[in-house]
Amino acid sequence: MRRSLFPFALFVIFVVVPIAELAVIIWTGTQIGVAPTIAILILDSILGAWLLRTQGRGAWRRFNDALAAGRPPAREVLDGGLIIFGAAFLLTPGFLTDIVGILLLVPPTRAVFRRLLVRRFSRRFVAGLSARTFGGGLRGGGRGPRPGGPGGGFGGGPGRGPSAPRQPYDVDGSAVDLDAPQIPRR
């Protein structure tokens, strides 16, 4: 089903959106005049460049702070991606893409988009990880983890497909805690 959506998405991006943008620009030009419409389009491109610079610089600073603190910069990387997309939308001529661009560049609305993306892709990640790791898991079709059962450990056993069944893991060892490496600040 996912492959059937791809041509439709391309059609929307390359045909529907430009036609809608042209229609809005033409309508705006008839309402307020050609010169003010062009001036607004130029000004919002300048606004996009300025927001990209300020928001991008802040995201880069937060990214470096996260690295210096020794924590994964996942939120900062996602913010950086949203800022880049927002700037691209603002630099593209048109009012509809400008609205989306501004929403992606302004921190409160960017946080909403970030939460939606995390919620959407974390479910897919967990479902995909579960299906691969536990032989089916959340997507169904597999039997899931059955430690100690016949054919057993995590990821093995029936429902695994053409691969040979695995035996349960038996691991002996020791663990040593290491201090997190200190990253020098520049």
XYZ file of C-alpha atoms in Angstrom:
186
model
C 0.000 0.000 0.000
C 2.884 2.340 0.741
C 4.118 2.201 -2.860
C 0.730 3.234 -4.181
C 0.858 6.412 -2.072
C 4.231 7.497 -3.444
C 3.029 8.481 -6.959
C 0.067 10.273 -5.394
C 2.378 12.226 -3.071
C 4.571 13.203 -6.017
C 1.486 14.329 -7.942
C 0.374 16.498 -5.024
C 3.834 18.003 -4.495
C 4.639 18.751 -8.129
C 1.199 19.458 -9.615
C -1.428 20.322 -6.996
C 0.701 22.544 -4.732
C 2.125 24.724 -7.545
C -1.332 25.174 -9.099
C -2.777 26.108 -5.709
C 0.112 28.540 -5.115
C -0.431 30.186 -8.495
C -4.154 30.481 -7.846
C -3.562 32.155 -4.464
C -0.926 34.515 -5.917
C -3.216 35.501 -8.810
C -6.182 36.006 -6.471
C -4.044 38.101 -4.095
C -2.749 40.146 -7.030
C -6.295 40.928 -8.151
C -7.293 41.916 -4.620
C -4.369 44.142 -3.577
C -2.464 44.669 -6.827
C 0.559 43.148 -8.508
C 3.253 45.311 -6.887
C 2.090 44.734 -3.274
C 1.780 40.988 -3.952
C 5.333 40.791 -5.287
C 6.571 42.938 -2.375
C 4.946 40.577 0.136
C 6.523 37.559 -1.554
C 9.959 39.203 -1.451
C 9.554 40.283 2.171
C 8.517 36.829 3.348
C 11.576 35.346 1.606
C 13.750 37.838 3.499
C 11.899 36.939 6.710
C 12.577 33.255 5.976
C 16.288 33.869 5.525
C 16.441 35.845 8.784
C 14.477 33.181 10.713
C 16.681 30.458 9.269
C 19.741 32.304 10.471
C 18.490 33.000 14.001
C 16.671 29.708 14.609
C 19.398 27.678 12.926
C 22.071 29.295 15.074
C 20.033 28.523 18.211
C 19.489 24.908 17.164
C 23.211 24.507 16.479
C 24.046 25.918 19.928
C 21.573 23.511 21.600
C 23.054 20.634 19.573
C 26.561 21.436 20.823
C 25.288 21.853 24.393
C 23.670 18.407 24.250
C 26.913 16.859 23.011
C 28.889 18.640 25.727
C 26.455 17.348 28.340
C 26.945 13.808 27.032
C 23.350 13.209 26.003
C 22.075 12.229 22.570
C 21.043 15.331 20.587
C 17.905 13.734 19.075
C 15.593 16.685 19.737
C 18.158 19.145 18.449
C 18.704 17.183 15.236
C 14.949 17.009 14.623
C 14.647 20.749 15.281
C 17.462 21.402 12.821
C 15.700 19.365 10.142
C 12.405 21.161 10.728
C 14.191 24.522 10.533
C 15.758 23.585 7.206
C 12.400 22.491 5.807
C 10.738 25.631 7.140
C 13.344 27.837 5.499
C 12.991 25.975 2.209
C 9.221 26.504 2.322
C 9.688 30.218 3.033
C 12.218 30.679 0.260
C 9.847 28.989 -2.214
C 7.599 31.631 -3.787
C 4.001 31.307 -2.700
C 1.738 32.070 0.207
C 0.683 28.516 1.129
C 4.253 27.267 1.457
C 5.120 30.444 3.387
C 2.488 29.605 5.996
C 3.937 26.112 6.461
C 7.469 27.555 6.551
C 6.624 30.070 9.262
C 4.911 27.362 11.313
C 8.068 25.234 11.111
C 10.395 28.099 12.016
C 8.531 29.522 15.014
C 9.534 27.538 18.153
C 6.062 26.911 19.677
C 4.529 25.541 16.483
C 7.746 23.705 15.606
C 7.411 21.890 18.947
C 3.939 20.721 17.889
C 5.300 19.378 14.583
C 8.181 17.725 16.440
C 5.801 15.947 18.823
C 3.654 14.748 15.922
C 6.687 13.393 14.074
C 8.072 11.671 17.163
C 4.700 10.111 17.944
C 4.247 8.936 14.348
C 7.709 7.505 13.792
C 8.296 6.117 17.277
C 5.287 3.818 16.819
C 6.663 2.662 13.475
C 10.112 2.189 14.939
C 8.852 0.161 17.895
C 6.583 -1.936 15.674
C 9.339 -2.533 13.135
C 11.905 -3.279 15.812
C 9.511 -5.642 17.538
C 8.728 -7.450 14.292
C 12.412 -7.953 13.527
C 13.653 -8.683 17.011
C 10.878 -10.839 18.359
C 9.740 -12.652 15.236
C 6.501 -10.757 14.674
C 5.696 -8.844 17.813
C 3.276 -5.983 17.376
C 2.601 -6.547 13.690
C 1.311 -10.028 14.268
C 2.205 -13.202 12.483
C 5.077 -14.093 14.781
C 5.037 -15.811 18.105
C 7.137 -13.227 19.889
C 9.745 -13.949 22.514
C 9.607 -17.340 24.175
C 12.671 -17.742 26.361
C 13.216 -21.365 27.247
C 10.475 -22.583 24.924
C 11.017 -25.040 22.092
C 13.167 -23.449 19.388
C 13.465 -20.713 21.691
C 15.271 -17.465 22.577
C 14.459 -13.992 21.525
C 14.061 -13.739 17.778
C 14.273 -17.444 17.015
C 11.848 -20.244 16.631
C 8.874 -20.832 14.371
C 7.442 -17.886 12.478
C 10.946 -16.618 11.825
C 10.883 -17.423 8.150
C 13.540 -19.332 6.219
C 16.297 -18.824 8.787
C 17.320 -21.639 11.072
C 15.887 -21.672 14.608
C 18.157 -20.201 17.234
C 18.863 -21.610 20.654
C 18.339 -19.579 23.844
C 21.225 -17.313 24.753
C 23.463 -18.332 27.620
C 25.877 -15.531 28.433
C 28.350 -15.357 31.302
C 30.411 -12.262 31.830
C 31.026 -9.151 33.817
C 30.323 -5.487 33.251
C 32.452 -2.474 34.010
C 31.044 1.038 34.313
C 33.079 3.610 32.475
C 32.843 7.319 32.981
C 31.344 9.159 30.036
C 34.085 10.671 27.892
C 34.459 14.394 28.307
C 34.089 16.302 25.062
C 36.269 19.426 25.038
C 34.437 22.683 24.357
C 35.779 24.881 21.608
